[in-house]
Coordinates of C-alpha atoms in Angstrom, one line a residue:
M29 CA -16.7 10.5 1.1
T30 CA -16.6 10.4 4.9
N31 CA -18.4 13.2 6.7
L32 CA -16.2 14.9 9.4
K33 CA -19.1 16.4 11.3
P34 CA -21.1 14.5 14.0
T35 CA -24.0 12.4 12.6
R36 CA -25.6 12.1 16.0
N37 CA -27.2 14.8 18.1
I38 CA -26.0 14.5 21.6
N39 CA -27.6 16.8 24.0
K40 CA -25.9 18.5 27.0
C41 CA -27.5 16.1 29.6
K42 CA -26.0 13.1 27.8
R43 CA -22.7 14.8 27.4
K44 CA -22.6 15.5 31.1
N45 CA -23.3 11.8 31.9
Y46 CA -20.5 10.6 29.5
H47 CA -18.1 13.2 31.2
H48 CA -18.7 11.6 34.5
Q49 CA -18.4 8.0 33.2
F50 CA -15.0 8.6 31.5
K51 CA -13.5 11.3 33.9
C52 CA -11.6 8.7 35.9
V53 CA -10.5 6.5 33.0
P54 CA -6.7 7.0 32.1
K55 CA -6.2 9.0 28.9
E56 CA -3.8 6.1 27.5
I57 CA -6.8 3.7 27.7
L58 CA -9.1 6.2 26.0
T59 CA -6.6 6.8 23.3
E60 CA -6.3 3.1 22.6
I61 CA -10.1 2.7 22.4
L62 CA -10.4 5.7 20.0
A63 CA -7.5 4.3 17.9
R64 CA -9.5 1.1 17.5
V65 CA -12.6 2.9 16.7
A66 CA -10.7 5.1 14.1
S67 CA -9.2 1.9 12.5
S68 CA -12.8 0.8 11.5
S69 CA -14.7 4.0 11.0
V70 CA -13.7 7.7 10.9
T71 CA -17.5 8.6 11.3
D72 CA -17.7 6.7 14.5
L73 CA -14.5 8.5 15.7
I74 CA -16.1 11.8 14.9
N75 CA -19.2 10.9 16.8
A76 CA -17.2 9.6 19.7
K77 CA -15.4 13.0 19.9
A78 CA -18.7 14.7 20.3
C79 CA -19.6 12.7 23.3
C80 CA -17.3 14.4 25.9
K81 CA -14.3 16.4 26.6
E82 CA -12.2 13.2 27.5
F83 CA -12.9 11.6 24.2
R84 CA -12.2 14.9 22.3
E85 CA -8.8 15.3 24.0
A86 CA -7.8 11.5 23.6
A87 CA -8.8 11.7 19.9
S88 CA -6.3 14.4 19.2
E89 CA -3.4 12.2 19.9
D90 CA -1.1 11.2 17.1
Y91 CA -1.6 7.5 17.9
V92 CA -5.2 7.8 16.8
F93 CA -4.5 9.4 13.5
E94 CA -1.8 6.7 12.8
H95 CA -4.4 4.0 13.0
A96 CA -7.3 5.8 11.4
T97 CA -8.7 4.2 8.2
I98 CA -8.8 6.5 5.3
D99 CA -10.1 4.1 2.7
S100 CA -13.2 6.2 2.2
F101 CA -11.2 9.3 1.1
P102 CA -10.1 9.7 -2.5
V103 CA -6.4 9.0 -3.3
I104 CA -6.1 12.2 -5.2
P105 CA -7.8 14.8 -3.1
W106 CA -9.0 17.2 -5.9
K107 CA -12.3 18.1 -4.4
I108 CA -12.3 17.8 -0.6
N109 CA -13.1 20.4 2.1
H110 CA -10.6 22.0 4.4
G111 CA -11.5 19.7 7.2
A112 CA -10.9 16.4 5.3
S113 CA -7.6 17.9 3.8
S114 CA -6.4 18.7 7.4
F115 CA -7.5 15.2 8.7
L116 CA -5.6 13.5 5.9
E117 CA -2.4 15.7 6.4
R118 CA -2.5 14.9 10.1
C119 CA -2.6 11.2 9.4
K120 CA 0.4 11.4 7.2
K121 CA 2.3 13.4 9.7
S122 CA 1.3 10.9 12.4
G123 CA 2.8 8.0 10.4
N124 CA -0.5 6.5 9.1
P125 CA 0.7 3.7 6.8
E126 CA -2.0 4.1 4.2
A127 CA -1.5 7.9 4.1
L128 CA 2.2 7.3 3.7
F129 CA 1.7 4.9 0.9
R130 CA -0.6 7.1 -1.0
Q131 CA 1.8 10.1 -0.8
G132 CA 4.6 7.8 -1.9
M133 CA 2.7 6.7 -5.0
I134 CA 1.8 10.4 -5.9
D135 CA 5.4 11.6 -5.4
Y136 CA 7.1 8.8 -7.2
F137 CA 4.8 8.1 -10.0
S138 CA 3.0 11.3 -10.7
T139 CA 4.8 14.4 -9.4
L140 CA 8.2 13.0 -10.1
K141 CA 9.6 13.6 -6.6
Y142 CA 11.6 10.4 -6.7
D143 CA 13.4 10.7 -3.4
S144 CA 10.5 11.8 -1.5
G145 CA 8.2 9.1 -3.0
L146 CA 10.7 6.3 -2.2
K147 CA 11.0 7.6 1.4
F148 CA 7.3 7.6 1.9
L149 CA 6.9 4.0 0.4
E150 CA 9.8 2.7 2.4
K151 CA 8.3 4.1 5.6
A152 CA 5.0 2.6 4.8
A153 CA 6.5 -0.8 4.0
S154 CA 8.5 -0.7 7.3
K155 CA 5.1 -0.4 9.0
G156 CA 3.9 -3.7 7.4
H157 CA 1.8 -2.0 4.7
A158 CA 1.3 -4.7 2.1
E159 CA 0.7 -2.7 -1.0
A160 CA 3.7 -0.4 0.0
I161 CA 5.9 -3.4 0.3
Y162 CA 4.7 -4.6 -3.1
V163 CA 5.4 -1.4 -4.8
Y164 CA 8.6 -0.5 -3.0
G165 CA 9.9 -4.0 -3.8
M166 CA 9.0 -3.7 -7.5
I167 CA 10.9 -0.4 -7.7
L168 CA 13.9 -1.9 -6.1
L169 CA 13.9 -4.8 -8.2
C170 CA 13.8 -2.6 -11.3
Y171 CA 16.8 -0.6 -10.2
G172 CA 19.0 -3.7 -10.2
G173 CA 22.2 -4.6 -8.3
D174 CA 22.0 -4.9 -4.5
L175 CA 18.7 -3.0 -4.5
R176 CA 17.4 -5.8 -6.8
N177 CA 18.3 -8.3 -4.2
N178 CA 16.7 -6.3 -1.4
G179 CA 13.5 -6.1 -3.5
V180 CA 13.5 -9.9 -4.0
K181 CA 13.7 -10.4 -0.4
L182 CA 11.0 -8.0 0.5
L183 CA 8.6 -9.5 -2.0
S184 CA 9.4 -13.1 -1.2
D185 CA 8.8 -12.5 2.5
L186 CA 5.5 -10.9 1.6
K187 CA 4.6 -13.8 -0.6
R188 CA 5.4 -16.3 2.2
S189 CA 3.3 -14.5 4.7
K190 CA 0.3 -13.9 2.4
S191 CA -1.7 -16.0 0.0
S192 CA -1.7 -15.7 -3.8
L193 CA -5.3 -14.3 -3.4
F194 CA -3.9 -11.5 -1.2
I195 CA -1.1 -10.6 -3.7
T196 CA -3.8 -10.4 -6.4
E197 CA -5.7 -8.0 -4.2
C198 CA -2.5 -5.9 -3.9
R199 CA -2.3 -5.7 -7.6
K200 CA -5.9 -4.5 -7.9
K201 CA -5.5 -1.7 -5.3
V202 CA -2.2 -0.6 -6.8
K203 CA -3.9 -0.5 -10.3
R204 CA -6.9 1.5 -9.0
I205 CA -4.5 4.1 -7.5
V206 CA -2.5 4.2 -10.8
W207 CA -5.8 4.8 -12.7
S208 CA -6.7 7.6 -10.4
M209 CA -3.7 9.7 -11.1
W210 CA -1.6 11.1 -14.1
V211 CA 1.4 8.8 -14.3
N212 CA 4.6 10.5 -15.4
N213 CA 7.0 7.7 -14.3
Y214 CA 7.1 4.3 -15.8
I215 CA 10.3 3.2 -14.1
I216 CA 13.5 2.9 -16.1
G217 CA 14.8 -0.6 -15.9
I218 CA 12.2 -3.0 -17.2
G219 CA 10.3 -2.1 -20.4
P220 CA 9.6 -3.3 -23.9
A221 CA 13.2 -3.2 -24.9
E222 CA 14.1 -5.6 -22.1
E223 CA 11.4 -8.1 -22.6
E224 CA 13.2 -9.9 -25.4
E225 CA 16.4 -10.1 -23.3
Y226 CA 14.4 -11.7 -20.4
T227 CA 12.6 -14.2 -22.7
N228 CA 15.8 -15.4 -24.4
R229 CA 18.2 -15.3 -21.4
R230 CA 20.1 -18.3 -20.3
P231 CA 18.7 -21.0 -18.1
C232 CA 18.1 -20.1 -14.4
T233 CA 20.9 -21.3 -12.2
H234 CA 19.6 -20.0 -8.8
H235 CA 18.7 -23.5 -7.6
N236 CA 22.3 -24.7 -8.3
T237 CA 20.9 -27.9 -9.9
K238 CA 20.8 -29.3 -13.3
A239 CA 17.1 -28.8 -13.7
L240 CA 15.6 -25.6 -14.9
C241 CA 13.3 -23.8 -12.5
S242 CA 9.7 -23.9 -13.6
F243 CA 9.7 -20.2 -14.7
T244 CA 12.6 -20.6 -17.1
A245 CA 11.2 -23.9 -18.4
S246 CA 7.8 -22.4 -19.1
Q247 CA 9.5 -19.5 -20.9
T248 CA 11.6 -21.9 -23.0
K249 CA 8.5 -23.7 -24.1
N250 CA 6.5 -20.5 -24.6
R251 CA 8.4 -17.7 -26.3
T252 CA 5.3 -15.7 -27.0
G253 CA 5.0 -13.8 -23.9
W254 CA 4.9 -13.8 -20.1
T255 CA 2.7 -16.0 -17.8
S256 CA 0.1 -13.6 -16.3
S257 CA -0.3 -14.6 -12.7
L258 CA 1.7 -15.5 -9.5
E259 CA -0.7 -18.3 -8.9
D260 CA 1.1 -20.6 -11.3
F261 CA 4.1 -20.6 -9.1
E262 CA 2.5 -20.5 -5.6
D263 CA 2.9 -24.1 -4.7
D264 CA 5.7 -25.0 -7.1
P265 CA 9.0 -25.8 -5.3
L266 CA 10.9 -25.7 -8.7
S267 CA 10.2 -22.0 -9.3
C268 CA 12.8 -19.6 -7.8
D269 CA 11.8 -16.3 -6.2
S270 CA 14.2 -14.3 -8.4
C271 CA 12.6 -15.5 -11.7
L272 CA 9.0 -15.1 -10.3
W273 CA 9.6 -11.5 -9.3
E274 CA 11.3 -10.6 -12.5
L275 CA 8.0 -11.7 -14.2
E276 CA 5.9 -9.8 -11.8
A277 CA 8.1 -6.7 -12.3
T278 CA 7.6 -6.8 -16.0
L279 CA 3.9 -7.1 -15.6
F280 CA 4.0 -4.3 -13.1
C281 CA 5.8 -2.0 -15.5
K282 CA 3.3 -2.9 -18.3
M283 CA 0.5 -1.9 -15.9
L284 CA 2.0 1.5 -15.4
R285 CA 2.1 2.0 -19.2
T286 CA -1.2 0.4 -20.2
G287 CA -3.3 0.0 -16.9
S288 CA -3.4 -3.7 -17.4
Y289 CA -1.4 -6.6 -15.8
R290 CA -2.1 -8.8 -18.8
P291 CA 1.0 -9.8 -20.8

């Protein structure tokens, strides 16, 4: 886990030199510099803060915490010191997308704070956090109605802007987080009882054509279960987004129950 204490010994003479070098630099520029440092390494940020008063003051801005990487911190902070806990809390309050996403996952799927969880996930998604968009879209899709349509749009926009490999990485990260916590909420909406209904449903008409979309056609030919990956539909113009994400939602809910995306 990241050490929140300086790892370099900086003597008073060097600190004095740093102070003179950055004294005339506008604070906005120093804040931008430290935000970029924080986005790649919290350790480097801590070391930078120890250099001089100007860096220390600039590093206290919300903008720096908003852009800080927290990948080295555990998702479920069972055993972390007060300094690390305070740092993560400051990141969340500053609107750090990863911090918001993690809190949303914990609230919605573990502590059963549904409204709070959705708000955190929605906020992280609005900041472009890919995994938050994926999970938030899955939840909306499972709710049905107009929320389902919003979920399909969110997920389809994500799919168009990213590669299938990226979506696969989203899956892996979400699964790791689910494995790290006690899951109490498996989402009501798509589960074992609904799978037969999806498999035996009427042909897809989203394309307004006589032809079945590839998703429906594949399910007509193979009634034994679901196709296991998005890649099968990545470059297929005959597969509609609505059917594709219904498939993914089913796999997502299975993952919550079993820890696996396999059908």
